[in-house]
mmCIF file of C-alpha atoms in Angstrom:
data_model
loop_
_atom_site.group_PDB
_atom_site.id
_atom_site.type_symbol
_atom_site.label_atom_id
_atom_site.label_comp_id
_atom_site.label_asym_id
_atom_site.label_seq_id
_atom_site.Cartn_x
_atom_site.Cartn_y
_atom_site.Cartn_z
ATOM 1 C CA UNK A 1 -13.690 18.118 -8.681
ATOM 2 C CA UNK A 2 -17.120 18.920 -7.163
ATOM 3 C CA UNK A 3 -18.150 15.496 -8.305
ATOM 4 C CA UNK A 4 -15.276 13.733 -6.254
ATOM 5 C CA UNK A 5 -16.481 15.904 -3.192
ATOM 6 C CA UNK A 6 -19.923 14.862 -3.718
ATOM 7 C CA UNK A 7 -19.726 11.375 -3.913
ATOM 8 C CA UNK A 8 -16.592 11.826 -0.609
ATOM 9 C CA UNK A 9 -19.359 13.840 1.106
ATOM 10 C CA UNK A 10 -21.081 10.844 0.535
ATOM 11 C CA UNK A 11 -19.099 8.344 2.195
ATOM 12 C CA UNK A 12 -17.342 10.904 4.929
ATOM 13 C CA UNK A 13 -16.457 9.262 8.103
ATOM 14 C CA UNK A 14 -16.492 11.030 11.390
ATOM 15 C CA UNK A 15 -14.665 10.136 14.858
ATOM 16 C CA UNK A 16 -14.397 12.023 18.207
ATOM 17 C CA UNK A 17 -14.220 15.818 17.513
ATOM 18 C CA UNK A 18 -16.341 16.590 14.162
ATOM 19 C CA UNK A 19 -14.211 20.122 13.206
ATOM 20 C CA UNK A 20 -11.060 17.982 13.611
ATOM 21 C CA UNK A 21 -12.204 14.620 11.637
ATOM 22 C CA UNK A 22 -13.515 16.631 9.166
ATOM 23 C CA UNK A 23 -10.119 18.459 8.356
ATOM 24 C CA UNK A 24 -8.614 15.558 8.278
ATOM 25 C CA UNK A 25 -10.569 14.137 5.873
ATOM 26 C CA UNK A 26 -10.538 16.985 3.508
ATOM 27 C CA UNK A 27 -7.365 17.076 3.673
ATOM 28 C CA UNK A 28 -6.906 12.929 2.819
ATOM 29 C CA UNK A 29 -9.217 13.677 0.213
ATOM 30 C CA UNK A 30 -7.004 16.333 -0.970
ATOM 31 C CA UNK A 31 -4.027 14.198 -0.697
ATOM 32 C CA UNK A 32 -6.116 11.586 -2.998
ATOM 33 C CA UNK A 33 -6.517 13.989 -5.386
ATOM 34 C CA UNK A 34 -3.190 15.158 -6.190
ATOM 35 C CA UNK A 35 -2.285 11.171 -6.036
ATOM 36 C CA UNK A 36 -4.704 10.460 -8.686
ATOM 37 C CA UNK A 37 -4.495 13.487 -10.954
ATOM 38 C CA UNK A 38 -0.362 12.700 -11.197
ATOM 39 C CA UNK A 39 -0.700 9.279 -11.875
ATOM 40 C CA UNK A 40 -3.630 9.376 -14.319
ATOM 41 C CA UNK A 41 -2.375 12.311 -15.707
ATOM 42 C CA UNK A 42 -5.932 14.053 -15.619
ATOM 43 C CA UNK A 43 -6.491 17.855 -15.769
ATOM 44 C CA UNK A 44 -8.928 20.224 -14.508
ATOM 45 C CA UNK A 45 -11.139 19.308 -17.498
ATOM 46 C CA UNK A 46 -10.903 15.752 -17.618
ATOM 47 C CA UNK A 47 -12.666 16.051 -13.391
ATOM 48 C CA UNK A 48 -15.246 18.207 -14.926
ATOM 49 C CA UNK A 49 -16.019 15.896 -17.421
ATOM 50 C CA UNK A 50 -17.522 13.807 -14.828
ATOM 51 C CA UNK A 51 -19.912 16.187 -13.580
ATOM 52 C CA UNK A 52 -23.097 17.501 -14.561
ATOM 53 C CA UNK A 53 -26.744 15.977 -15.630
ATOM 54 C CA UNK A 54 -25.454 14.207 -19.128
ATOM 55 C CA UNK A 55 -21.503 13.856 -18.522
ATOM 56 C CA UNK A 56 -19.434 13.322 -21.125
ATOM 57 C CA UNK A 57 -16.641 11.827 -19.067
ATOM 58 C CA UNK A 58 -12.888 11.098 -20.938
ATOM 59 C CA UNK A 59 -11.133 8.229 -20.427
ATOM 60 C CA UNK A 60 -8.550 9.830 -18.255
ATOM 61 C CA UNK A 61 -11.167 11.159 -15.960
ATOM 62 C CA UNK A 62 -13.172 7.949 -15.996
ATOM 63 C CA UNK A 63 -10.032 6.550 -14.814
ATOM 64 C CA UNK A 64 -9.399 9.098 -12.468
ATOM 65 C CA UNK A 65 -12.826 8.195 -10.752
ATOM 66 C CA UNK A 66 -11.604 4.505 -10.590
ATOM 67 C CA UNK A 67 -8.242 5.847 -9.035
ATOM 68 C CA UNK A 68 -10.211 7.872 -6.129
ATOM 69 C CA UNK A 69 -11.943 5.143 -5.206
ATOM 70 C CA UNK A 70 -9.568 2.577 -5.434
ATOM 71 C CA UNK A 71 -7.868 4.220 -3.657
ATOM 72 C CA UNK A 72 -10.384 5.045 -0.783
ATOM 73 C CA UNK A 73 -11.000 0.982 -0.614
ATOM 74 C CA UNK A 74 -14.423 1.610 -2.007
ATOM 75 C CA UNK A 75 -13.330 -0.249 -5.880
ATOM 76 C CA UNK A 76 -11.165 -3.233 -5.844
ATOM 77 C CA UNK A 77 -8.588 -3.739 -8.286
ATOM 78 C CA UNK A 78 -11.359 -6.019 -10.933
ATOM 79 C CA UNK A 79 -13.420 -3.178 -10.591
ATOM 80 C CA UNK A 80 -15.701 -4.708 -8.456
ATOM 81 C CA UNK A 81 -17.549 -2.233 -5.377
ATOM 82 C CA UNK A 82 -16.478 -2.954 -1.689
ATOM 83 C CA UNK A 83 -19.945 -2.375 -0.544
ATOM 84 C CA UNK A 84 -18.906 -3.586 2.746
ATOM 85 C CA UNK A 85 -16.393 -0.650 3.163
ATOM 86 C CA UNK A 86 -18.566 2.231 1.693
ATOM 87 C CA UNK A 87 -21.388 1.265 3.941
ATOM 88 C CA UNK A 88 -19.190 0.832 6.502
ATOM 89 C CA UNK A 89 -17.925 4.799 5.723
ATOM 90 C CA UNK A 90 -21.315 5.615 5.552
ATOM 91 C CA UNK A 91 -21.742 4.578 9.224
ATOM 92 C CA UNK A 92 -19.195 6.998 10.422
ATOM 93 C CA UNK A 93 -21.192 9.927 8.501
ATOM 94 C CA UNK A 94 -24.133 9.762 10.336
ATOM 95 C CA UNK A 95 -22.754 11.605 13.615
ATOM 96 C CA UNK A 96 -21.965 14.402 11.389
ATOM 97 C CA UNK A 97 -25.081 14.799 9.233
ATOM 98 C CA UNK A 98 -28.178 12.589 11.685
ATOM 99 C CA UNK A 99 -31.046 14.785 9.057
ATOM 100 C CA UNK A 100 -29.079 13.175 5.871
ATOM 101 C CA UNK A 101 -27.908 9.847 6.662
ATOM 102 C CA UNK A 102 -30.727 8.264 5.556
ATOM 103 C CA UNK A 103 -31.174 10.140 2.210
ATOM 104 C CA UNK A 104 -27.048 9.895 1.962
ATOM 105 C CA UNK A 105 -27.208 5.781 1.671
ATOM 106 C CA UNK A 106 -30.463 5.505 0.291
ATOM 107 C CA UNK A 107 -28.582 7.329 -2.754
ATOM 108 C CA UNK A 108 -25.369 5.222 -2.486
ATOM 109 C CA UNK A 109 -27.423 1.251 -1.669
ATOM 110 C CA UNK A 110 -29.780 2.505 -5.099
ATOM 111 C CA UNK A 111 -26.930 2.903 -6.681
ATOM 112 C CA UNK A 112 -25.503 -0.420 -6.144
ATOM 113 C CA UNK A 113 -28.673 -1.542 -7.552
ATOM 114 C CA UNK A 114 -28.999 -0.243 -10.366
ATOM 115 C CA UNK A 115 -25.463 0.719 -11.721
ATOM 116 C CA UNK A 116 -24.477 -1.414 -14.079
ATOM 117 C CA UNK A 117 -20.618 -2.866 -14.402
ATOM 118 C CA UNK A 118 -18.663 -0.742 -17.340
ATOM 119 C CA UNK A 119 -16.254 -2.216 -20.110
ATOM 120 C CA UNK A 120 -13.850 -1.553 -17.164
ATOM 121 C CA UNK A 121 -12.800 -0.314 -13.972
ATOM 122 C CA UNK A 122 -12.958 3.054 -15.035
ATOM 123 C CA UNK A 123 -16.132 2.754 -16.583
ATOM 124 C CA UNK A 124 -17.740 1.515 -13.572
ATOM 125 C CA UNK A 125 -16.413 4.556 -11.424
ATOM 126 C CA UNK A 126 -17.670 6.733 -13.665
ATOM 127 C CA UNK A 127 -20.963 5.208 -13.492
ATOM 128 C CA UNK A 128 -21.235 5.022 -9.782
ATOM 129 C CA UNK A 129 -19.975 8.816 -9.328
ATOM 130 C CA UNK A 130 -22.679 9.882 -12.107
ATOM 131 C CA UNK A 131 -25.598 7.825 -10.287
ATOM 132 C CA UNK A 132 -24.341 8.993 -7.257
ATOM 133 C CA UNK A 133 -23.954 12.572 -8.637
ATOM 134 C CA UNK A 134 -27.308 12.359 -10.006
ATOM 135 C CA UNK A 135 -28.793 11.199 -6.405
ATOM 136 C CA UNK A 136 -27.515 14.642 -4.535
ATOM 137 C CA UNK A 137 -28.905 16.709 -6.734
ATOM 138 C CA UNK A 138 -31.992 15.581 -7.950
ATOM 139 C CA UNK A 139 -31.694 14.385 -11.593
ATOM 140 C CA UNK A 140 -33.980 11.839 -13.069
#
């Protein structure tokens, strides 16, 4: 789960009152969540086998990455990135984090770079959350 905040925290969007936009996208994020966890039929474990330095993601969390950001518009359905869309998300952070931005979609644009496209969908999303993972916190 703390990977899916992570890589949301990346991509947060913020309009008029910050307190307010910000509880409203936890709780669409939250929404997501449950979505994706019902229809993928991931647990607890299968999210947490996303995270870390050296994942060992299963294919039902894999997928469950995939179905996050599908679902945010930041996948499309070939598994392809909408880097149009996450940048444009990205925009919206800045209000509510001026000191990150910068670092925030420096992390996300090296990504794009260097992430390679999976077997799949899923595999892709997992890739992108771990590279993106890896970015916040600092692992080579």
């Amino acid at each position: 789960m703390k990977l899916i905040v992570v890589f949301a925290c990346a991509l947060l969007f913020a309009q008029g009152d910050k307190t307010d936009d910000l509880e409203e996208w936890k709780e669409e994020i939250k929404q997501t969540v449950e979505q994706c966890r019902a229809e993928i039929g991931a647990t607890e474990d299968d999210v947490a086998s996303l995270k870390g330095p050296n994942p060992t993601p299963t294919e039902k969390g894999k997928c469950f990455a995939a179905c996050m950001m599908t679902k945010r518009g930041y996948l499309d359905e070939s598994g392809k990135f909408n880097k149009d869309k996450i940048r444009t998300e990205m925009a919206k952070l800045k209000p509510l984090d001026e000191g990150r931005f910068e670092e925030h979609l420096k992390i996300v644009e090296t990504c794009f770079d260097t992430v390679e496209e999976g077997k799949d969908k899923c595999d892709t999303a997992a890739r992108l959350s771990h590279c993106i993972f890896k970015g916040h916190h600092g692992i080579e």
